[in-house]
mmCIF file of C-alpha atoms and ligand atoms in Angstrom:
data_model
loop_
_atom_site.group_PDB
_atom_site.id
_atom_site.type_symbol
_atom_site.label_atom_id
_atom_site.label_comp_id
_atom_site.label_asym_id
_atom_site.label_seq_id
_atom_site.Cartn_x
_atom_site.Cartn_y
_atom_site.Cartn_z
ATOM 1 C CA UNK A 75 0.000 0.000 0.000
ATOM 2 C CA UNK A 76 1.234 3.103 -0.680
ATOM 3 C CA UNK A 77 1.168 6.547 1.755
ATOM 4 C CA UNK A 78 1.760 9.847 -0.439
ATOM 5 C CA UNK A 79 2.717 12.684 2.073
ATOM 6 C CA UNK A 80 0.811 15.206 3.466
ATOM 7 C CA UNK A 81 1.477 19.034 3.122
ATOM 8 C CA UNK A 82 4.702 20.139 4.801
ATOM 9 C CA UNK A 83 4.621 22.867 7.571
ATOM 10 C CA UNK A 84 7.260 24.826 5.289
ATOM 11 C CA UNK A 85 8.254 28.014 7.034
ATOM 12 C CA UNK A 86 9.027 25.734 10.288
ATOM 13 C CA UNK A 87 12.589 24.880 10.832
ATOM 14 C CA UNK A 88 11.047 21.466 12.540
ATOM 15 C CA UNK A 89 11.360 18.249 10.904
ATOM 16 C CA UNK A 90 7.715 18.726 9.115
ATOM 17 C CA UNK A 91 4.863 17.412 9.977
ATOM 18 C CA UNK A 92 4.716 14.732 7.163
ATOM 19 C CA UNK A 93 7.944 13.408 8.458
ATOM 20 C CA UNK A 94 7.208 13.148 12.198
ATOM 21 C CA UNK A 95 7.442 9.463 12.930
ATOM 22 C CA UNK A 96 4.616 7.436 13.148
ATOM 23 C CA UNK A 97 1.701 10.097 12.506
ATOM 24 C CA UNK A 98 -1.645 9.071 10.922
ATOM 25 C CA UNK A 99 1.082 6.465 8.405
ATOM 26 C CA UNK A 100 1.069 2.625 8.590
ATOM 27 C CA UNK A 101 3.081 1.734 11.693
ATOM 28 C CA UNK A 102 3.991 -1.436 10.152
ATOM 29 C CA UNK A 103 6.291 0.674 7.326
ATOM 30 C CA UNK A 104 9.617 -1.062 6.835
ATOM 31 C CA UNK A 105 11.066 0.635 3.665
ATOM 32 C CA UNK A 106 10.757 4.364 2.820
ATOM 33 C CA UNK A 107 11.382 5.931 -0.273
ATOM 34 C CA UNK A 108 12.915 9.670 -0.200
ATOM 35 C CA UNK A 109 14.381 12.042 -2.438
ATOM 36 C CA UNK A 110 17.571 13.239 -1.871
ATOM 37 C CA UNK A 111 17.936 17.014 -3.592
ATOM 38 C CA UNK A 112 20.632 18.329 -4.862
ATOM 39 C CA UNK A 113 22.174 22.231 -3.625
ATOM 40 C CA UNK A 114 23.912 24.735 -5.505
ATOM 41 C CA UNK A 115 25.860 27.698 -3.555
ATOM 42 C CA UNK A 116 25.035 31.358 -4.413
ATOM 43 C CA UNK A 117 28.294 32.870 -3.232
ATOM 44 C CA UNK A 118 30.579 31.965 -0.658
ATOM 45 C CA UNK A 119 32.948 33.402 1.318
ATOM 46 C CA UNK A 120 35.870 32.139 2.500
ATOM 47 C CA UNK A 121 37.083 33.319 5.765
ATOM 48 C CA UNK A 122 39.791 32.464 8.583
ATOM 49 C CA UNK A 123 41.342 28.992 8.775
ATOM 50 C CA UNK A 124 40.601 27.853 12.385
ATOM 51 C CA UNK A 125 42.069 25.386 15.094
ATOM 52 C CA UNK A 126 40.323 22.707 14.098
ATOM 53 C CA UNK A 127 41.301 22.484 10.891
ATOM 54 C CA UNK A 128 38.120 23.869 8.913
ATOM 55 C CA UNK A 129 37.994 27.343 7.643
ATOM 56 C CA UNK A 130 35.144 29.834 8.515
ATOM 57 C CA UNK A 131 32.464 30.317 5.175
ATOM 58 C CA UNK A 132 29.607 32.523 4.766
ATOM 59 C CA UNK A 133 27.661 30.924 2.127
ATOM 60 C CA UNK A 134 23.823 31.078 0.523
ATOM 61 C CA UNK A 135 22.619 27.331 0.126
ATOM 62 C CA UNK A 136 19.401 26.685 -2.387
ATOM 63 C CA UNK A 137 18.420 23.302 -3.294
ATOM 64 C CA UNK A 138 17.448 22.979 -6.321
ATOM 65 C CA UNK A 139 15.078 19.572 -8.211
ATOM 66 C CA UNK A 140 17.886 17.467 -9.603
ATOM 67 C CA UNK A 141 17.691 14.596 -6.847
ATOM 68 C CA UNK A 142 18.466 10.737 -6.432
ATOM 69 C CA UNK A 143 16.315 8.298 -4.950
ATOM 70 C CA UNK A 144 16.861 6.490 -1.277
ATOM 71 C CA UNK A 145 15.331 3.515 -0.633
ATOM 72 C CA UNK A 146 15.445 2.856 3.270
ATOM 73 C CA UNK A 147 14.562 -0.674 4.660
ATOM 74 C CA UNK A 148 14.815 -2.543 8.463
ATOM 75 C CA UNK A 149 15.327 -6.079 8.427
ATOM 76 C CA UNK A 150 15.803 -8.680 10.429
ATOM 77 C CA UNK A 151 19.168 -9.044 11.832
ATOM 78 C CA UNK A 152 22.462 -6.216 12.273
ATOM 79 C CA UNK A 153 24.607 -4.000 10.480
ATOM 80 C CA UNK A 154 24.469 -1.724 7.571
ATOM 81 C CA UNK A 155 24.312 -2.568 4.000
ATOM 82 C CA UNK A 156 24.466 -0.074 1.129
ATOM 83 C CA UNK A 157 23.743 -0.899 -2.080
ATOM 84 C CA UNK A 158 23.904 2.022 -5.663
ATOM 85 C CA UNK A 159 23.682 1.789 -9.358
ATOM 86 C CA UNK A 160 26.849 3.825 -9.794
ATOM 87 C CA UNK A 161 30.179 2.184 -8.876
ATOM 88 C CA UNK A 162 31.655 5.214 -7.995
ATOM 89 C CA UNK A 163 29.626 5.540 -5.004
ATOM 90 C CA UNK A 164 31.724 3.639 -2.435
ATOM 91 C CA UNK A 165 29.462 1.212 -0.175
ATOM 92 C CA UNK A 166 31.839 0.870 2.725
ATOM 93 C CA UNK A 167 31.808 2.705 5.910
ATOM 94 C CA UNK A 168 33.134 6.040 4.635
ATOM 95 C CA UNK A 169 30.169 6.363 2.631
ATOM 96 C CA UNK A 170 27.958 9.449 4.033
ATOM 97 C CA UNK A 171 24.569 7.281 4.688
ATOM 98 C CA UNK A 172 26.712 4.380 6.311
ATOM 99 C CA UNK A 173 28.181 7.077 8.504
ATOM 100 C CA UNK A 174 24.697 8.873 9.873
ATOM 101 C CA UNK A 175 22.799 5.338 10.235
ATOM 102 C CA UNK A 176 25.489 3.902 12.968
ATOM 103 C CA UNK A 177 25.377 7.546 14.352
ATOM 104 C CA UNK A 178 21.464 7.798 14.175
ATOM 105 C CA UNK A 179 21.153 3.589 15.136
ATOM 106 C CA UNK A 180 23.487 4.166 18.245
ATOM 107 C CA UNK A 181 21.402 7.415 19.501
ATOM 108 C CA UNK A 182 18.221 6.117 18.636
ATOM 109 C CA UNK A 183 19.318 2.514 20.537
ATOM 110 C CA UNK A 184 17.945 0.826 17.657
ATOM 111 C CA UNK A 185 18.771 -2.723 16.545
ATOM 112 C CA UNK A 186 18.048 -4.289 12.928
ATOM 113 C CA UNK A 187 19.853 -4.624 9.846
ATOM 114 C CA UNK A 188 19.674 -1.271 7.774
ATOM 115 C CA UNK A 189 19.726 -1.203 3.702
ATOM 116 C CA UNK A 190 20.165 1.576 1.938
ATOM 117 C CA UNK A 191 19.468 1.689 -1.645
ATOM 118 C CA UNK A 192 20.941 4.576 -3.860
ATOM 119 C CA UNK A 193 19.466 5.108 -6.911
ATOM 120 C CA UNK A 194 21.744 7.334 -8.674
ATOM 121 C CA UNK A 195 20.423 10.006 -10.785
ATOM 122 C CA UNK A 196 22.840 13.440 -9.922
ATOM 123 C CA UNK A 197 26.415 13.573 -11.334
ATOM 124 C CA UNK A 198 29.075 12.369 -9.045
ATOM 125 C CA UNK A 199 31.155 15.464 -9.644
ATOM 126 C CA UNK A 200 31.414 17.794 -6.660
ATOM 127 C CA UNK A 201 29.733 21.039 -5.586
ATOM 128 C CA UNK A 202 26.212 19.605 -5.600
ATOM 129 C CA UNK A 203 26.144 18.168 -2.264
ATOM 130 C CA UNK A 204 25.129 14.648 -3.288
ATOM 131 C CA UNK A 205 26.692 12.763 -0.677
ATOM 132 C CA UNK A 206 25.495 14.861 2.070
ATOM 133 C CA UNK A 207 21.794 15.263 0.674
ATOM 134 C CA UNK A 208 21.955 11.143 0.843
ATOM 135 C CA UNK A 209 22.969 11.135 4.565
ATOM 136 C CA UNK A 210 20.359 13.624 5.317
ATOM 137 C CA UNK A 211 17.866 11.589 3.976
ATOM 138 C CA UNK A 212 18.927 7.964 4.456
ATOM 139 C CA UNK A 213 18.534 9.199 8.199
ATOM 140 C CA UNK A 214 15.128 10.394 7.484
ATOM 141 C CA UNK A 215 13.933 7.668 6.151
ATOM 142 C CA UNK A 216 15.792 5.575 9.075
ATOM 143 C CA UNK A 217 13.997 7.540 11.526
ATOM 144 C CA UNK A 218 10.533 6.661 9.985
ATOM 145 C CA UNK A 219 11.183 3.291 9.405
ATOM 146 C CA UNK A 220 12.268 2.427 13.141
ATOM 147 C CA UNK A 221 9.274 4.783 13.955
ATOM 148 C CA UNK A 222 11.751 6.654 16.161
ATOM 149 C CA UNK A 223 12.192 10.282 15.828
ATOM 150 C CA UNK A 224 15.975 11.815 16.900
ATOM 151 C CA UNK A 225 15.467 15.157 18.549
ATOM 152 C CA UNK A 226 16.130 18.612 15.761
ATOM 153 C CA UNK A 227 19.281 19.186 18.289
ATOM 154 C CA UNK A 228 20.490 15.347 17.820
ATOM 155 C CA UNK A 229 19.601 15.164 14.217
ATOM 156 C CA UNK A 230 21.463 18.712 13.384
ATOM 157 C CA UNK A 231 24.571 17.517 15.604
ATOM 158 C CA UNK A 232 24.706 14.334 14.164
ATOM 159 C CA UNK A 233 24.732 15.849 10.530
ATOM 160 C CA UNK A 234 27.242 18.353 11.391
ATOM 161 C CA UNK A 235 29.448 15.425 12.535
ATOM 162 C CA UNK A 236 29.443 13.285 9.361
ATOM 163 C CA UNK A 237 30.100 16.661 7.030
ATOM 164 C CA UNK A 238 30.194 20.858 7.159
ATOM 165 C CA UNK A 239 27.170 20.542 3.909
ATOM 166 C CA UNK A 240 24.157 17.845 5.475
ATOM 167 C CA UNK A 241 22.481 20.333 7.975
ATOM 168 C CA UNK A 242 21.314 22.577 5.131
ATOM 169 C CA UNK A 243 19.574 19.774 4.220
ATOM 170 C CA UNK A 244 17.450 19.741 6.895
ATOM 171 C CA UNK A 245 16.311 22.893 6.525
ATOM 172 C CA UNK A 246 15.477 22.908 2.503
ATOM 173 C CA UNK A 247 15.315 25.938 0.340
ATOM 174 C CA UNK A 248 17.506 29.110 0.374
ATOM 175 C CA UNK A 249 19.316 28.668 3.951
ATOM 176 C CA UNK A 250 21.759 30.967 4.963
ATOM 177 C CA UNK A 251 25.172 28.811 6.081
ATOM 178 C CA UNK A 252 27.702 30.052 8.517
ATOM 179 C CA UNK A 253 30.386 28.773 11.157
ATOM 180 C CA UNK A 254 31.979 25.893 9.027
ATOM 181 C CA UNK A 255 28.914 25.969 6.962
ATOM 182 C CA UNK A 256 27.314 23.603 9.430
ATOM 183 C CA UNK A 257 25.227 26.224 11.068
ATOM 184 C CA UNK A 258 21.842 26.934 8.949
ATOM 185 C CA UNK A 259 19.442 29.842 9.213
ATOM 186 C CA UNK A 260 16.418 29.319 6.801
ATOM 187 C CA UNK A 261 16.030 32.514 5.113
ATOM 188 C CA UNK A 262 12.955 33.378 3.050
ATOM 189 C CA UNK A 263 11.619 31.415 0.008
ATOM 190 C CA UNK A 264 12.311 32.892 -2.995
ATOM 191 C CA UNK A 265 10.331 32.362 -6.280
ATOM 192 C CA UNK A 266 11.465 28.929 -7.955
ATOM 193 C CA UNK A 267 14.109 30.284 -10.540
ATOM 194 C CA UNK A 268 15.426 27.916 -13.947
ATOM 195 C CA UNK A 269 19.168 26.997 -13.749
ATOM 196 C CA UNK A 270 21.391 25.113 -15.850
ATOM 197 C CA UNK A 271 23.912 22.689 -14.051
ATOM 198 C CA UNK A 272 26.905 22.014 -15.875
ATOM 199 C CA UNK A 273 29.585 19.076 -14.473
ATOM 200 C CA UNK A 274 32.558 18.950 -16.201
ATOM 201 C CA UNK A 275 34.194 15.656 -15.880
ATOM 202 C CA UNK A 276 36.614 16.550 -13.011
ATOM 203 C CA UNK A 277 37.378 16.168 -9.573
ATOM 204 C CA UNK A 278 37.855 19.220 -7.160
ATOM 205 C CA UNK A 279 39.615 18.390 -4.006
ATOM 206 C CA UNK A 280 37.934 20.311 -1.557
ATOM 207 C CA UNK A 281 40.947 20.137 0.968
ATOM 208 C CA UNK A 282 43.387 21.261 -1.504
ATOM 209 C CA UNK A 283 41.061 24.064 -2.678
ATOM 210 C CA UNK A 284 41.340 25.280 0.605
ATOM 211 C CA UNK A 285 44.612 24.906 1.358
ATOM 212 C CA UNK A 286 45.367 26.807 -1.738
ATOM 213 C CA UNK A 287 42.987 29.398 -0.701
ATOM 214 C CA UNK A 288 45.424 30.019 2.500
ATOM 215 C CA UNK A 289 48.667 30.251 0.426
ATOM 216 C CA UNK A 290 46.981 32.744 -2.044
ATOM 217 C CA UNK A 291 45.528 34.837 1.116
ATOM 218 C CA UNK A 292 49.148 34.253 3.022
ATOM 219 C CA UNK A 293 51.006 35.136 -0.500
ATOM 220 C CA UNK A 294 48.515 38.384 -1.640
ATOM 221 C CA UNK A 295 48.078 39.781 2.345
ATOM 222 C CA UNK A 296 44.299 39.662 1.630
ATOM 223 C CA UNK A 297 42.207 40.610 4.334
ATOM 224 C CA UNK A 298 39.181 38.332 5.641
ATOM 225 C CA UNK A 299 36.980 38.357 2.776
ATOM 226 C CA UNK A 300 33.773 37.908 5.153
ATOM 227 C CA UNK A 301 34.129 41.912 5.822
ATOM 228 C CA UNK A 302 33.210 42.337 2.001
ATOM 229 C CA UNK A 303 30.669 39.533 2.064
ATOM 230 C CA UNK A 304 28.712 40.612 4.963
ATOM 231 C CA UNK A 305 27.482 43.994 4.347
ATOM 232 C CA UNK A 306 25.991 42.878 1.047
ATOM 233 C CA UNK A 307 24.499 39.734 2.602
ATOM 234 C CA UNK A 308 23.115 41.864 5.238
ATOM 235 C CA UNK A 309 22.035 44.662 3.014
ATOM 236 C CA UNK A 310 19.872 42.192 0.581
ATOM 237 C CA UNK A 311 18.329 40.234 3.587
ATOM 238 C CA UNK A 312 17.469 43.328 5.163
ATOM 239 C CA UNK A 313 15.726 45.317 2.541
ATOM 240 C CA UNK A 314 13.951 41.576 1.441
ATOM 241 C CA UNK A 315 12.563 41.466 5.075
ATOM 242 C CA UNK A 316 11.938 45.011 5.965
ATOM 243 C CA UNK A 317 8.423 46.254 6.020
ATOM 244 C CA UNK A 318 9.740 50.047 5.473
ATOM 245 C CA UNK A 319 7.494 52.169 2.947
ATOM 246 C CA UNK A 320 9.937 52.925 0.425
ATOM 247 C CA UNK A 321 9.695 56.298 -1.053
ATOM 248 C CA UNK A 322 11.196 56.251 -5.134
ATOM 249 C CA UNK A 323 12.119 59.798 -4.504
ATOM 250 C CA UNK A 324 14.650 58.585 -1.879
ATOM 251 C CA UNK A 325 15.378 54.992 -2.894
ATOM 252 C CA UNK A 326 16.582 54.304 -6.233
ATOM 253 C CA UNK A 327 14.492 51.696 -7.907
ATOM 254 C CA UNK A 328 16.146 48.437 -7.090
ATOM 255 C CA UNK A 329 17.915 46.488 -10.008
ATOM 256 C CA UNK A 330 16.301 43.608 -10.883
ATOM 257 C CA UNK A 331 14.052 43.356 -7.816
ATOM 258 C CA UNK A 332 10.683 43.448 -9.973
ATOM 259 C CA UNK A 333 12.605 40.853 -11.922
ATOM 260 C CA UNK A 334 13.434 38.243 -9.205
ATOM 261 C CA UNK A 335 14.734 38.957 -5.415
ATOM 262 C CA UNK A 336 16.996 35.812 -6.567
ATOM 263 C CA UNK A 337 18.548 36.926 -9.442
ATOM 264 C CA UNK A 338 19.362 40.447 -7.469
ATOM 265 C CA UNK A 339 20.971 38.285 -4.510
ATOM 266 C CA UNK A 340 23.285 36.974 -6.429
ATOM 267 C CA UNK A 341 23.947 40.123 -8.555
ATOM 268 C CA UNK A 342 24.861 42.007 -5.089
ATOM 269 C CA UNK A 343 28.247 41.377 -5.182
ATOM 270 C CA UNK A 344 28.356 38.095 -3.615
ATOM 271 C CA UNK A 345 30.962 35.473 -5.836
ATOM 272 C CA UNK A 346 32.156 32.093 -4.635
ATOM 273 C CA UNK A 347 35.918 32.435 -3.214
ATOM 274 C CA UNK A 348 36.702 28.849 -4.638
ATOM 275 C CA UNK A 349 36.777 30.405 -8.155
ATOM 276 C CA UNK A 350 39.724 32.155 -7.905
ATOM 277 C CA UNK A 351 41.621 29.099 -6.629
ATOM 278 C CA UNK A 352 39.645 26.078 -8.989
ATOM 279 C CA UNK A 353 39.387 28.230 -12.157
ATOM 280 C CA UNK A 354 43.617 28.710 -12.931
ATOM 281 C CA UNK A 355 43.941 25.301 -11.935
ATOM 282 C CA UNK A 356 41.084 24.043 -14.168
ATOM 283 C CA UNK A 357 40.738 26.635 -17.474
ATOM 284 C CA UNK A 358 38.155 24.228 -18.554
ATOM 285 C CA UNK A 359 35.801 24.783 -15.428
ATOM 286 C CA UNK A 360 35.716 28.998 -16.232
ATOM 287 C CA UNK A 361 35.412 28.075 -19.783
ATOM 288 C CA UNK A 362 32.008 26.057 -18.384
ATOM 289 C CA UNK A 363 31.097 29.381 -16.530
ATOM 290 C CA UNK A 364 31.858 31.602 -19.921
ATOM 291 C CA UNK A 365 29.493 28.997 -21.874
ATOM 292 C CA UNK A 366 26.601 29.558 -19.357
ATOM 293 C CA UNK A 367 27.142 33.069 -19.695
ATOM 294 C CA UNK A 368 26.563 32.941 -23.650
ATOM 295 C CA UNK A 369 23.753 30.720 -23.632
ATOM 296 C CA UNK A 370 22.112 33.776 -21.903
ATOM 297 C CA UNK A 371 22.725 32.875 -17.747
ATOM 298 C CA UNK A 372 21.798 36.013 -16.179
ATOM 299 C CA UNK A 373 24.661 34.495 -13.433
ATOM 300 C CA UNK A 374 26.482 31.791 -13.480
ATOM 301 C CA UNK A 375 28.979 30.384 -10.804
ATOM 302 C CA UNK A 376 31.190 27.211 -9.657
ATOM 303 C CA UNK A 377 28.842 25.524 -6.828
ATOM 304 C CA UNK A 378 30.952 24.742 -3.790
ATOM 305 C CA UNK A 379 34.755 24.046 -4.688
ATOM 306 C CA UNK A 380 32.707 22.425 -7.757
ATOM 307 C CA UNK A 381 33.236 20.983 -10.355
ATOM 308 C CA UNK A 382 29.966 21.859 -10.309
ATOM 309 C CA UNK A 383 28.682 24.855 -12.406
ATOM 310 C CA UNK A 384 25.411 26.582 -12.618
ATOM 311 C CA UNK A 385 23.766 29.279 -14.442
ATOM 312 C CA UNK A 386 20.753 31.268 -13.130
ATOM 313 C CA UNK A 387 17.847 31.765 -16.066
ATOM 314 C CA UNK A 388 15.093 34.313 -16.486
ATOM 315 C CA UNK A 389 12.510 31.600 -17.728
ATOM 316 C CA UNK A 390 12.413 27.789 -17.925
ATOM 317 C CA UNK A 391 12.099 27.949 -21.501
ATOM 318 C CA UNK A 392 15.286 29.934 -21.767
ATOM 319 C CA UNK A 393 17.063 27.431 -19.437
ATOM 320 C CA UNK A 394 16.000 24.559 -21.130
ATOM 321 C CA UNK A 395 17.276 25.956 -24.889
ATOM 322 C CA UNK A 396 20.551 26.871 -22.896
ATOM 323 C CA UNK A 397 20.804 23.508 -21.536
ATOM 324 C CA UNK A 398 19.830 21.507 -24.565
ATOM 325 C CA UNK A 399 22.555 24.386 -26.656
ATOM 326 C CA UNK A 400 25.324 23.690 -24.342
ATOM 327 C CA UNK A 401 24.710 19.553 -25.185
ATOM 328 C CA UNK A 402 25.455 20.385 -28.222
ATOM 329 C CA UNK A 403 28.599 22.059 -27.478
ATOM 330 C CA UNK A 404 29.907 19.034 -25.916
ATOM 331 C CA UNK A 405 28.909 19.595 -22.089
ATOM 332 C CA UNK A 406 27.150 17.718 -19.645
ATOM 333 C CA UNK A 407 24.075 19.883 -19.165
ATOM 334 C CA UNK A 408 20.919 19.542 -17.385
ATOM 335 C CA UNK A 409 17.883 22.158 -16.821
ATOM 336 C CA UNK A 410 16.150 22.329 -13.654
ATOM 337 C CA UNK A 411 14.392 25.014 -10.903
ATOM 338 C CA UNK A 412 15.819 25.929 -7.642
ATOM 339 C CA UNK A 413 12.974 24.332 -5.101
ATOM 340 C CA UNK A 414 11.513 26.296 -2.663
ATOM 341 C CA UNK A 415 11.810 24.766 1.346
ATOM 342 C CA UNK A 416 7.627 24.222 0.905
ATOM 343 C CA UNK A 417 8.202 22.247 -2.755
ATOM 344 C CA UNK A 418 11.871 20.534 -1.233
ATOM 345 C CA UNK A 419 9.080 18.635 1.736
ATOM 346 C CA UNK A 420 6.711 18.746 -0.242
ATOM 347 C CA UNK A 421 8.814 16.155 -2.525
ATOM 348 C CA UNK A 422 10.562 14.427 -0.399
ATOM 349 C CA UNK A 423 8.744 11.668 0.432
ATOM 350 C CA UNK A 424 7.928 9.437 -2.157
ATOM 351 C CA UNK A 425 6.670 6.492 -0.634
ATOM 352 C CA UNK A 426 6.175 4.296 2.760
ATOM 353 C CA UNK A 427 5.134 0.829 2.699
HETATM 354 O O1 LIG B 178 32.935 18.959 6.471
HETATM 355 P P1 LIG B 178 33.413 18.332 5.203
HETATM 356 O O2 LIG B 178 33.543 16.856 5.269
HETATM 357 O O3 LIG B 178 32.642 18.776 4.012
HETATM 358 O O4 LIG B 178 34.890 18.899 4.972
HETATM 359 C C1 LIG B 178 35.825 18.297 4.110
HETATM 360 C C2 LIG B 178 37.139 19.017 4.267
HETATM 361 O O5 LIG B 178 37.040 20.322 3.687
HETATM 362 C C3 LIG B 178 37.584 19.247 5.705
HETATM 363 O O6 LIG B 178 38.319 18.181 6.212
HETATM 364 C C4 LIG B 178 38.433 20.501 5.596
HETATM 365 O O7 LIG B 178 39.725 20.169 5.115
HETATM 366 C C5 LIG B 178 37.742 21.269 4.475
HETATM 367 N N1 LIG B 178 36.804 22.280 4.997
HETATM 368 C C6 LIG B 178 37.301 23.454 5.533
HETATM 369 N N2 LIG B 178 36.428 24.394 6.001
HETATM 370 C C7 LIG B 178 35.080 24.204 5.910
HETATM 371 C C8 LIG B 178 34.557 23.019 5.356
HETATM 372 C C9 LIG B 178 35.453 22.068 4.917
HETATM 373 O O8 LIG B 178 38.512 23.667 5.587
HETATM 374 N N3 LIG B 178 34.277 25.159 6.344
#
């Protein structure tokens, strides 16, 4: 029998509704199914390297619809079992959903034998946050399954634990990321917007991005980039949340704001740091970001420490001619819309039986 979900509470920062553990569902589910959405980053900021190793980042998640598919079953028995269509997906204990079940089984005190099913769909290449968006929701799903619910604090700690990227994920839609990028703040929900992804076929090392973010700040004297970052962040949010009559006489008319609050957020000066590093290291990745451009991106920018590109369109029927041009061209290429945190739960759950 199959359970379809129920609308999500969307502007609550709370697991929703439709995924608190055994609601009005069959209490006798023992295999979820969940999609497992993709994020791009608009901007991010690299800031001081600290202590521990991890830098500090200012950074705009938005999820967007390009997803795979988890399949999350109990059975009799122990241990953890994944299982994927792509053999690049590793199915040993460093993998990301391995990693958050034995956290999630061993604060839950569950017992059973766990399967997790990957069904493959997003590129492997970085900068779209596959991994982590399979942790997030192979825990999810565990959590239903064992009819067990972690508490938010638990479930955000444990998350933050297996990588800096999986607590957006709990959050959905454009969340603001701080700290190591662990900390989430959901900010507003801003129209769906088309994008192009582009994934080059290489590998980005987010470590040695990093670390050769430090020897261009150490070699150039830069100062912490977050001072630049900030003020526009702050500007943007402020303006999209303030009730303030605005008086044209006074206040220039905004650029772009009629157009989409999106498009005008990422137009305020905010850039992702890792392109300075990635892009003279790989000529072919800011050749990706010059090819969005010219099939008519309104912005386009490496995702994370990519290889992951994306291009930000004023219609779906201009991002879908861009996408299906740039095929042509010879890139990998896919249209999509950025999903809003209400459409991100309202999709996620796909089935329980
Ligand atoms: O947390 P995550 O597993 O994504 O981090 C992978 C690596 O990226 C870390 O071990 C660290 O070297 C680097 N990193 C960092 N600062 C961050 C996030 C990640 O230096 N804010």
């Amino acid at each position: 029998m199959l359970f379809r979900s129920k609308s999500p509470d969307a502007g609550c920062w709370r697991l929703p509704t439709h995924l608190s553990i055994g609601m009005a569902y069959n209490l006798a589910a023992m295999t979820v199914v969940v999609r497992s959405f993709a994020k791009i980053n608009l901007g991010l900021c690299i800031g001081a390297g600290r202590p521990d190793g991890f830098h500090e980042l200012l950074t705009v998640y938005q999820t967007i619809g390009l997803h795979d598919v988890l399949r999350v079953s109990l059975e009799r028995g122990h241990g953890i079992e994944i299982r994927c269509n792509d053999p690049r997906v590793p199915n040993d204990e460093s993998n990301t959903c391995h990693r958050i079940v034995e956290k999630a089984m061993q604060a839950l005190r569950a017992k059973g034998r766990v399967v997790i099913d990957i069904e493959k769909r997003l590129p492997v290449q970085g900068g779209l946050g596959g991994a982590s968006a399979n942790a997030v929701a192979a825990l999810l799903g565990l959590e239903r399954v064992l009819k067990k619910s972690l508490l938010p604090v638990q479930r955000l700690r444990i998350a933050a634990e297996v990588g800096s990227d999986l607590p957006l994920f709990l959050v959905g839609g454009t969340v603001l990321g701080v700290g190591r990028g662990e900390q989430v703040y959901p900010l507003e929900d801003l129209p769906a917007t088309a994008c192009v992804v582009v994934t080059p076929e290489v590998g980005v090392s987010t470590p040695k991005a990093f670390a050769e973010w430090d020897r261009k700040l150490t070699m150039v004297g830069a100062s912490d980039r977050m001072i630049e970052l900030g003020p526009g962040l702050s500007a943007w949010l402020s303006e999209s949340y303030s009730g303030a009559p605005r008086s044209s006489k006074v206040v220039k008319p905004r650029r772009g704001r009629a157009e989409n609050p999106l498009l005008e957020l990422v137009r305020a000066g905010i850039k992702n740091d890792f392109e300075q590093v990635v892009f003279p290291e790989y000529p072919e990745l800011s050749e990706g970001k010059c090819a969005l451009e010219r099939a008519g991106a309104k912005y386009a920018s490496l995702s994370g420490s990519g290889s992951t590109l994306y291009g930000l369109f004023a219609s779906k029927e201009a991002a879908w001619a861009a996408a299906a041009k740039l095929r042509r061209q010879g890139w990998s290429a896919q249209a999509t819309v950025t999903l809003t945190r209400r459409e991100y739960w309202k999709k996620f759950l796909v089935s329980s039986f």
